[in-house]
Short mmCIF file of C-alpha atoms and ligand atoms in Angstrom, two decimals:
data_model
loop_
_atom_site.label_atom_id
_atom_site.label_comp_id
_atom_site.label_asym_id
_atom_site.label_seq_id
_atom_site.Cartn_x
_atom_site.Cartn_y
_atom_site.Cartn_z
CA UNK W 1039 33.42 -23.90 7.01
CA UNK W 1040 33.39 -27.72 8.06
CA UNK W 1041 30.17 -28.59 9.19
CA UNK W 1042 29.43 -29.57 12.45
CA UNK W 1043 29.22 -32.96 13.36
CA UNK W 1044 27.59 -34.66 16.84
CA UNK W 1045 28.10 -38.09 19.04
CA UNK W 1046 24.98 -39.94 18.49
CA UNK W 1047 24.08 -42.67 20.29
CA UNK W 1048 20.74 -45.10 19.66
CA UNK W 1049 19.61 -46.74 23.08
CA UNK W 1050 17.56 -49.94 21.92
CA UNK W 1051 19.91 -50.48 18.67
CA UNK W 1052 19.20 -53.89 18.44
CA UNK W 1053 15.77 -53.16 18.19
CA UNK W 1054 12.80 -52.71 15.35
CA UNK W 1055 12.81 -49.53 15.69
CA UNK W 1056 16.66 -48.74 16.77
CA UNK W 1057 17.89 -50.37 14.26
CA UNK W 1058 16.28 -48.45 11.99
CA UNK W 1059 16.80 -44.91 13.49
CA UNK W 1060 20.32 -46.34 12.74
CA UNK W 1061 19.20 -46.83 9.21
CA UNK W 1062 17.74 -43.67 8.63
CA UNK W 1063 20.84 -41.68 10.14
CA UNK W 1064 22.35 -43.14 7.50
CA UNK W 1065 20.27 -42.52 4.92
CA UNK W 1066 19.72 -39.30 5.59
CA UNK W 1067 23.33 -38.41 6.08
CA UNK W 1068 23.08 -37.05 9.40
CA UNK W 1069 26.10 -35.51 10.50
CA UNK W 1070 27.81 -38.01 12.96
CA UNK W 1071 31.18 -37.62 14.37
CA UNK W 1072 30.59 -40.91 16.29
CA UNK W 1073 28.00 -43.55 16.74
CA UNK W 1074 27.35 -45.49 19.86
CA UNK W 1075 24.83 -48.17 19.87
CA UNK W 1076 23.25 -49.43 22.91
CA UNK W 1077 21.21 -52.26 24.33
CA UNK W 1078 20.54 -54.73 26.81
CA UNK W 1079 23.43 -57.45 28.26
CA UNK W 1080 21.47 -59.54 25.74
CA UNK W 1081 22.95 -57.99 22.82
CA UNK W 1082 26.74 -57.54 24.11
CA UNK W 1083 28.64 -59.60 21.17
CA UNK W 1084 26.43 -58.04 18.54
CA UNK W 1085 27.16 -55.31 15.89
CA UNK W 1086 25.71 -53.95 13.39
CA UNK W 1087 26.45 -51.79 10.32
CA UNK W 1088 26.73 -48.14 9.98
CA UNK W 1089 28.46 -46.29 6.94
CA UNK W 1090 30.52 -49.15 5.27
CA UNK W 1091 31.70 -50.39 9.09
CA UNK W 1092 30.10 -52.55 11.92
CA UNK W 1093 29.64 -51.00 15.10
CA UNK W 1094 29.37 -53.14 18.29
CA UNK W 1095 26.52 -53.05 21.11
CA UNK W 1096 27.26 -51.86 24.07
CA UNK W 1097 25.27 -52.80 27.31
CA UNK W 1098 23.24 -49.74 28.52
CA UNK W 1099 24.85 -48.17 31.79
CA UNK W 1100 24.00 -45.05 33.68
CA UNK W 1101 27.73 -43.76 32.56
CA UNK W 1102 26.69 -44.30 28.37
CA UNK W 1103 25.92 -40.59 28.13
CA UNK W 1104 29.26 -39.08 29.14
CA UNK W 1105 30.57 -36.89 26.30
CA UNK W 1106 27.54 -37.58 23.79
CA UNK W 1107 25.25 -34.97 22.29
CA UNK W 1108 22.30 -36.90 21.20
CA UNK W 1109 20.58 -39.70 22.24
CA UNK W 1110 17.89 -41.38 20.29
CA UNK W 1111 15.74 -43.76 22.61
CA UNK W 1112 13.61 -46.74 21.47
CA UNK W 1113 14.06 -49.05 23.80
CA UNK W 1114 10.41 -48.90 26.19
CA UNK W 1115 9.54 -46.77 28.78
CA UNK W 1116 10.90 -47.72 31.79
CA UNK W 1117 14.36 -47.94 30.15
CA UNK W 1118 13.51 -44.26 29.19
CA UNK W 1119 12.35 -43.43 32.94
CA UNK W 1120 15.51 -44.68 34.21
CA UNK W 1121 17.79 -43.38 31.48
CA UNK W 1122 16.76 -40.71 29.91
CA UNK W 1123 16.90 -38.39 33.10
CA UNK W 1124 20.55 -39.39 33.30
CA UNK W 1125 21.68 -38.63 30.23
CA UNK W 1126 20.05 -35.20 29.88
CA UNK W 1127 22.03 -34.92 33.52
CA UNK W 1128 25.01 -35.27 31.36
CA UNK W 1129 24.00 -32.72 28.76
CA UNK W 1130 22.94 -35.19 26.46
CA UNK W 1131 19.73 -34.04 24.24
CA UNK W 1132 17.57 -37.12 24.57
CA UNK W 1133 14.80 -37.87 22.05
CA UNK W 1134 12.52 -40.18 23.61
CA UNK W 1135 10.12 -42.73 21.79
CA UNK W 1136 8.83 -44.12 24.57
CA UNK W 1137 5.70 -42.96 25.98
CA UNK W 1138 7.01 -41.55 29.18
CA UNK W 1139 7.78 -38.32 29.13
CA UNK W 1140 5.24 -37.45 26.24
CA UNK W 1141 2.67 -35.91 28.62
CA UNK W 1142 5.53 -34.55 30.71
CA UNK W 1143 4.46 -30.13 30.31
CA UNK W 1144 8.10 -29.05 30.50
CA UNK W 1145 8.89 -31.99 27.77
CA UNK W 1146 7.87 -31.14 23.56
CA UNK W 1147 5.90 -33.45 21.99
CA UNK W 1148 7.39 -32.99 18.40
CA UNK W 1149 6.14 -33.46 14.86
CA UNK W 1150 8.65 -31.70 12.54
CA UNK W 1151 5.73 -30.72 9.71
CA UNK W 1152 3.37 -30.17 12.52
CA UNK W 1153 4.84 -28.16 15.73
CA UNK W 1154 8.40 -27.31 14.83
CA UNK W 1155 8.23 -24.02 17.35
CA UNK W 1156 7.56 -26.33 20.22
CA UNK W 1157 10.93 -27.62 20.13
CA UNK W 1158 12.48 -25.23 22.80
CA UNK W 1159 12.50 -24.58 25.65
CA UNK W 1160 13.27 -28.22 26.43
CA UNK W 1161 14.53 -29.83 29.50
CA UNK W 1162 17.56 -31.94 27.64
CA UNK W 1163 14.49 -34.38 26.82
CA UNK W 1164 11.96 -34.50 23.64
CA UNK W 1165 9.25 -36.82 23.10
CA UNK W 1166 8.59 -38.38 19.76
CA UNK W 1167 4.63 -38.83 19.63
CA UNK W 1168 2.88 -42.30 19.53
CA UNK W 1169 3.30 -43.51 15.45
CA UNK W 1170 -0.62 -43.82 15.13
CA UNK W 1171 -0.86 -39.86 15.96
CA UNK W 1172 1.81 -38.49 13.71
CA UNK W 1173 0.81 -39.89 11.26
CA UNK W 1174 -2.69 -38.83 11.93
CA UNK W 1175 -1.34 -34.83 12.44
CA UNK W 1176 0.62 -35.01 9.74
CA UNK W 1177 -2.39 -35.45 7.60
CA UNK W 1178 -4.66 -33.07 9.31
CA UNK W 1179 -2.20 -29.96 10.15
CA UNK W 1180 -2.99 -28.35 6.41
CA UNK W 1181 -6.83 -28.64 6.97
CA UNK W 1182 -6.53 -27.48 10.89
CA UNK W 1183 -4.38 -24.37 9.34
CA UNK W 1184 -6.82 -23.77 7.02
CA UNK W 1185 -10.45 -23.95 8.56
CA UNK W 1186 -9.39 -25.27 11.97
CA UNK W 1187 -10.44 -29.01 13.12
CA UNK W 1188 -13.12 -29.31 15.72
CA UNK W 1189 -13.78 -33.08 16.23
CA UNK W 1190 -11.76 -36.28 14.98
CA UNK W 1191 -13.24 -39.98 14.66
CA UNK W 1192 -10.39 -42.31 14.20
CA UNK W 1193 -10.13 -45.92 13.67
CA UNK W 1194 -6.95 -47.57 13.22
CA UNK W 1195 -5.49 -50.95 11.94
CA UNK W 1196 -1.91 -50.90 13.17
CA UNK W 1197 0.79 -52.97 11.85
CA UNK W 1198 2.78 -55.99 14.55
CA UNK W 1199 5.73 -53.98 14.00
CA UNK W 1200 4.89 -51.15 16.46
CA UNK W 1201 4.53 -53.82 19.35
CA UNK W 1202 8.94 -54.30 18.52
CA UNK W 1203 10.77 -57.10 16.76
CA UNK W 1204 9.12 -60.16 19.02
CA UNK W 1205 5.73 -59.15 17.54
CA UNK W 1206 7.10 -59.31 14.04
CA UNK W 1207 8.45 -63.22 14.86
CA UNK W 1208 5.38 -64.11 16.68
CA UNK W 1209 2.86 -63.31 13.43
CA UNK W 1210 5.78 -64.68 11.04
CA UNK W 1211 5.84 -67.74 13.40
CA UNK W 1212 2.01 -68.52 13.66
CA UNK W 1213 1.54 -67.75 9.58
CA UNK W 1214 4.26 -71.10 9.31
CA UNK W 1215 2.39 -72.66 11.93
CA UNK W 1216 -0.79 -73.11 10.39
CA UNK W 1217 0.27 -73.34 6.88
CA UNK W 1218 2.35 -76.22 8.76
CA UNK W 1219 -0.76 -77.46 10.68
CA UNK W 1220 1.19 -77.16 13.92
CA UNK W 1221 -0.53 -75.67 16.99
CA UNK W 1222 0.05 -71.68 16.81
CA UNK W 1223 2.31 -70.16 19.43
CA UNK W 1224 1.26 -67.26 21.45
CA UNK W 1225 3.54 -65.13 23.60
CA UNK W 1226 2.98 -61.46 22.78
CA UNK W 1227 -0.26 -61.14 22.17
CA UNK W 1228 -3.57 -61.74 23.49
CA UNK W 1229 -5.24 -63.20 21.11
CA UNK W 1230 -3.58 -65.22 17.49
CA UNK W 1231 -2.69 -62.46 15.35
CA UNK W 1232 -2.40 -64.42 12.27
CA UNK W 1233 -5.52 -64.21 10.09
CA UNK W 1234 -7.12 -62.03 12.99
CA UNK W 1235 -7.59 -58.84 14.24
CA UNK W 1236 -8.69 -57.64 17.72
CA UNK W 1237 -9.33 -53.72 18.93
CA UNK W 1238 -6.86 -54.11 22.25
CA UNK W 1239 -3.23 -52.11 21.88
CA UNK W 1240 -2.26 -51.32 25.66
CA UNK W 1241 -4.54 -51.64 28.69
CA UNK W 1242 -7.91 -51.29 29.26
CA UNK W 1243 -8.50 -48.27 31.30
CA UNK W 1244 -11.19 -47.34 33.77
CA UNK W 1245 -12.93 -45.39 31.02
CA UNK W 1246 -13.01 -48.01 28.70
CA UNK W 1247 -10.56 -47.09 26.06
CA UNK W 1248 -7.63 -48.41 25.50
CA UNK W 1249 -4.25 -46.55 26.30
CA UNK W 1250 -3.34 -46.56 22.70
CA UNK W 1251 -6.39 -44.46 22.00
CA UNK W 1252 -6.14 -42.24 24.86
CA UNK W 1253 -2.69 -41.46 23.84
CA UNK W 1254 -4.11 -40.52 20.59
CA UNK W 1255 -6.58 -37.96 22.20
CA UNK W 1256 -4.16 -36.93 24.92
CA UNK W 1257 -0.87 -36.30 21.97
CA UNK W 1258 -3.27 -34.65 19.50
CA UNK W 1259 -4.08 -32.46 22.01
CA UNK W 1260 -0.62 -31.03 22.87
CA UNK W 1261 0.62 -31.29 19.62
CA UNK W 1262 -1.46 -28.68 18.13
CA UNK W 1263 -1.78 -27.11 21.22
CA UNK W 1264 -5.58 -27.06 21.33
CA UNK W 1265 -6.95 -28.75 24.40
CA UNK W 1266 -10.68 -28.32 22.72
CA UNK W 1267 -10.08 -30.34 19.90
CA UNK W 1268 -12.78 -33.16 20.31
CA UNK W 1269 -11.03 -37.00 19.81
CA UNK W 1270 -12.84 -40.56 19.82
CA UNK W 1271 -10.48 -42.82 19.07
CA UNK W 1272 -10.76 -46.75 18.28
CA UNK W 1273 -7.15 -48.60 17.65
CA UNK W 1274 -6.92 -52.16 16.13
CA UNK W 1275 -4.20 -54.71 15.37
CA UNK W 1276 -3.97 -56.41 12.29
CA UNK W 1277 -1.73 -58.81 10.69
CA UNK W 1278 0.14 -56.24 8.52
CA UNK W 1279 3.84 -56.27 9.19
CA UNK W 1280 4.84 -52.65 8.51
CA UNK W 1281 2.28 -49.65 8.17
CA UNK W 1282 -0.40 -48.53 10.02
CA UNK W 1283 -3.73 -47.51 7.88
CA UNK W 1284 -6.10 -45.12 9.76
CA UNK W 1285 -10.17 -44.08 8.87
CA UNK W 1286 -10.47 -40.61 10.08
CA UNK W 1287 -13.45 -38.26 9.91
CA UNK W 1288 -13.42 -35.08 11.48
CA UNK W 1289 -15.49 -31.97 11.72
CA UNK W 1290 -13.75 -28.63 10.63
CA UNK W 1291 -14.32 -25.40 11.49
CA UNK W 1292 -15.83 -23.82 9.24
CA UNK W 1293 -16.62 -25.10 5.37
CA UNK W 1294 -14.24 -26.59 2.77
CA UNK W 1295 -14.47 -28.62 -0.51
CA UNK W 1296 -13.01 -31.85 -1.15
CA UNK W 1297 -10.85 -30.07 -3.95
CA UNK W 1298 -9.37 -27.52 -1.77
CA UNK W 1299 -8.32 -29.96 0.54
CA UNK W 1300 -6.60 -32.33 -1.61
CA UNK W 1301 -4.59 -29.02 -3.26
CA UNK W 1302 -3.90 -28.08 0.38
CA UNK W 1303 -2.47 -31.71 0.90
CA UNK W 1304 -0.95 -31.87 -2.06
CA UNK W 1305 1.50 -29.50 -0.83
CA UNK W 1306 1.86 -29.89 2.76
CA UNK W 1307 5.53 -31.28 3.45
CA UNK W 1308 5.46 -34.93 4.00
CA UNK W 1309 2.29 -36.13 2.80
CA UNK W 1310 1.68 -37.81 -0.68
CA UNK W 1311 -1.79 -37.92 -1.93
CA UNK W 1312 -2.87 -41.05 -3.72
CA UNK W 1313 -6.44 -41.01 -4.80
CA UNK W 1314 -7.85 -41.96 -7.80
CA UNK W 1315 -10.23 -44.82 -6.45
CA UNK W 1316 -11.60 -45.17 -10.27
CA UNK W 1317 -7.82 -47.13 -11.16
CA UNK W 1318 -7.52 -48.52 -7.89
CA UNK W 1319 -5.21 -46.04 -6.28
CA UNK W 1320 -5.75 -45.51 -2.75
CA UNK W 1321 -3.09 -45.85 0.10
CA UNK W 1322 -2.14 -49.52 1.01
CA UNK W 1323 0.05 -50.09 3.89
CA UNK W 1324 2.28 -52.72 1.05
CA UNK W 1325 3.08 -49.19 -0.59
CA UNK W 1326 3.77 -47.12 2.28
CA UNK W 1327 6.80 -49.73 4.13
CA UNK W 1328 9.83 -48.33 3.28
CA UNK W 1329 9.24 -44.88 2.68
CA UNK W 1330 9.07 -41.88 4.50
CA UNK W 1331 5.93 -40.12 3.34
CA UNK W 1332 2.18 -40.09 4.70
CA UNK W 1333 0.22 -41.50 2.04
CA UNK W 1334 -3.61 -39.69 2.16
CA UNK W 1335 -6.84 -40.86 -0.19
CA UNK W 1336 -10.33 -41.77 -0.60
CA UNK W 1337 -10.25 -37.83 0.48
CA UNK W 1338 -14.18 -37.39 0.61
CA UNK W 1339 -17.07 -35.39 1.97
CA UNK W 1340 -19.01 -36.85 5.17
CA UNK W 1341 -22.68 -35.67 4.57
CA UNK W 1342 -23.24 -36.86 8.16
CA UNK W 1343 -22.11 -34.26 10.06
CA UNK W 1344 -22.56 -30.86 9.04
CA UNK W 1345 -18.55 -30.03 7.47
CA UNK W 1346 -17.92 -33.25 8.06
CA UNK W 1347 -14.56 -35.00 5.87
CA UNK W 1348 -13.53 -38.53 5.38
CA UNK W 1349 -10.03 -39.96 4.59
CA UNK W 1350 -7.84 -43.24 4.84
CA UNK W 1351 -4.18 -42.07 5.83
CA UNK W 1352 -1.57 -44.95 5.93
CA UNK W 1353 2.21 -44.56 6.81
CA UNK W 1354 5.11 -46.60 7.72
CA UNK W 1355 4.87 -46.60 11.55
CA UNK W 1356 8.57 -47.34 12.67
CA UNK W 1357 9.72 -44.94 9.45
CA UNK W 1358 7.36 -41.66 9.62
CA UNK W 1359 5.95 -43.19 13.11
CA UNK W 1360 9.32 -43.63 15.13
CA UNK W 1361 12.78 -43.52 13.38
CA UNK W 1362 12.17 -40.76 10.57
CA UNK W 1363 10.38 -38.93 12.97
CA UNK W 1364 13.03 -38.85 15.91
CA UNK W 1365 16.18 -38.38 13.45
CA UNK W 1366 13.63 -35.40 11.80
CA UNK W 1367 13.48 -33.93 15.18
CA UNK W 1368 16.90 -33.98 15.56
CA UNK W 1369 17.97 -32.69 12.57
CA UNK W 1370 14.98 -29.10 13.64
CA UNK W 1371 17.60 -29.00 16.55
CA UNK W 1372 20.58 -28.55 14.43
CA UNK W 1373 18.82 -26.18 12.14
CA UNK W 1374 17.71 -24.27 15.26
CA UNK W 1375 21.24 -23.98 16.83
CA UNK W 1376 20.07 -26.23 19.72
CA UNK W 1377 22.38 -28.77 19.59
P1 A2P E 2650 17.99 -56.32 23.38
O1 A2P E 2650 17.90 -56.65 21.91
O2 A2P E 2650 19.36 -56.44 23.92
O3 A2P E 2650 16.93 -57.01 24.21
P2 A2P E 2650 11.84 -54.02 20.28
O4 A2P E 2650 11.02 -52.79 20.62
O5 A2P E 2650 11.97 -54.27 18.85
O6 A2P E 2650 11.42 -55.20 21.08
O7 A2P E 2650 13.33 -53.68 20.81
C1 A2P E 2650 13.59 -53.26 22.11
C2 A2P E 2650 14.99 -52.69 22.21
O8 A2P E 2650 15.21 -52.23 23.54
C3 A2P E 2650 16.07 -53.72 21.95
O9 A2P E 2650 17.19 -53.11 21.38
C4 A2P E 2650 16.40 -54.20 23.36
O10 A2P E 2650 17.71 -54.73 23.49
C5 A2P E 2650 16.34 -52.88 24.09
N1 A2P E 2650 16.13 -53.10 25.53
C6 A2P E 2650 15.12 -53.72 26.13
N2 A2P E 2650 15.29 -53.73 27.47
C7 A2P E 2650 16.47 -53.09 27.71
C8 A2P E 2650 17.20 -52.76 28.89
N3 A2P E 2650 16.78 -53.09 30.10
N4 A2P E 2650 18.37 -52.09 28.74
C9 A2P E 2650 18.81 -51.75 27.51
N5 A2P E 2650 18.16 -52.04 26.36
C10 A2P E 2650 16.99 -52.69 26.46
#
């Protein structure tokens, strides 16, 4: 029997991470029948490549969505607000990677090695979690399975590329600059990201944490479905172009050796364990662009907290963190019969 094939379309094609959900449909030979790429007026006159041909950009428009079956959406949130509603009006699945609906209870908050039975019932609209958490679940679903997680400490260093393709420019753009000795431009950030680093990704809220970190307490949360799990959360941006490295400690459950855990990692889907800190092996964001995996080492005891763990878990945040993520998430709905 043939196998079934779907009209895709990417809203935010042009994009850092649309163009590589593009990419990664590709690579992963997801079954298109047709592939329609979206953006803003901006792009109108562009194309760009997809299985030997190029494909032109199409400006958004609330009539996009007639006759496709899946939607992949990078392109911000209130493009997703506006759009994404729409389009699951017109039967379209949508799989958002914006952060608007991923709070939404009727919406699934979906990590394909983490909550794959969360997937249905949905409302025509799934959320792909924020890249600093996935990558973060990912990691911790074989422990949490295991001996169950009761507290996480995370600190973050998260690559310009998860701020979109301007980001990208602006830290390529001040590097030249002051290897130039020109004055370094600043338009996207708040502070120079070149040589820097500063512990601000989205707004201050009344609490004092950042949104960025509250979405990492909120997301962990709902992804394993375990409102008591305890989060602190403390996100950074450094000038790394692609991969975001992460400190976590947590507090399981109940006791568990270093050993077990890196056997139980060593075999949980998606993660690759590199740790052998005597030659120097330990994940590196340098190793993890381009790839799919999440990388895990310097896998270690914390002696204080009673059951206390340590690790450093680094992953390609627009691969594993966006694009991979969202076509992974499509590809559960196919296997599920829900597309
Ligand atoms: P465009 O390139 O036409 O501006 P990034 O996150 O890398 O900055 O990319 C954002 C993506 O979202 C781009 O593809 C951008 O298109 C798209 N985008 C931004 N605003 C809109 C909009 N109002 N309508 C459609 N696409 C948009």
């Amino acid at each position: 029997m043939a196998q079934k094939s779907f009209k895709v379309a990417v809203v935010g094609a042009t994009g850092a991470v649309g163009n590589l959900m593009v990419k990664v449909l590709e690579e992963r030979s997801f079954p298109v029948r047709e592939l329609t790429l979206l953006a803003s007026v901006r792009s109108l006159g562009k194309s760009l490549p997809f299985k030997g041909s190029e494909h032109p950009v199409y400006e958004l428009g609330e009539d996009s969505f007639k006759g496709i079956d899946v939607a992949l959406f990078s392109a911000g949130g209130s493009v997703s607000k506006k759009f994404a509603p729409l389009a699951a009006q017109a039967g379209c699945v949508v799989i958002d990677n914006s952060s608007a609906f991923r709070m939404d209870p009727r919406v699934p908050l979906i990590v394909p090695e983490v909550n794959p039975d969360a997937v249905s019932p949905h409302p025509n609209i799934i959320a792909n979690p924020n890249c600093s958490t996935i990558q973060m679940v990912v990691a911790l679903k074989p422990i949490y399975d295991a001996v169950g997680i009761k507290r996480i400490v995370v600190t973050t260093f998260q690559a310009v590329s998860g701020t979109g393709k301007r980001a990208i420019e602006e830290l390529r753009g001040q590097v030249s600059d002051l290897m130039h000795g020109n004055e370094v431009r600043r338009e996207v950030y708040p502070h120079q990201i070149a040589f820097n680093c500063f512990p601000h990704i989205g707004a201050f809220l009344e609490n004092g944490y950042t949104e960025e970190e509250m979405k990492m307490v909120y997301e962990t949360q709902k992804i394993f479905n375990d409102p008591g799990i305890a989060v602190c959360a403390t996100t950074v941006r450094v000038p790394v172009y692609y991969g975001h490295s992460e400190s976590v400690n947590i507090e399981t459950g109940a006791p568990i050796s270093v050993d077990r855990v890196r056997s139980l990692l060593e075999n949980a889907p998606g993660v690759r364990v590199v740790d052998d800190p005597a030659q120097k092996h330990y994940p590196v964001p340098l190793a993890a662009a381009g790839q799919d995996d999440t990388l895990v080492g310097r896998i270690r005891q914390d002696p204080s907290v009673e059951n206390g763990l340590v690790m450093w878990v680094v992953a390609d945040n627009i691969r594993k963190g966006a694009a991979t993520n969202a076509v992974q998430i499509a590809e559960l709905l196919i296997e599920r019969n829900l597309l």
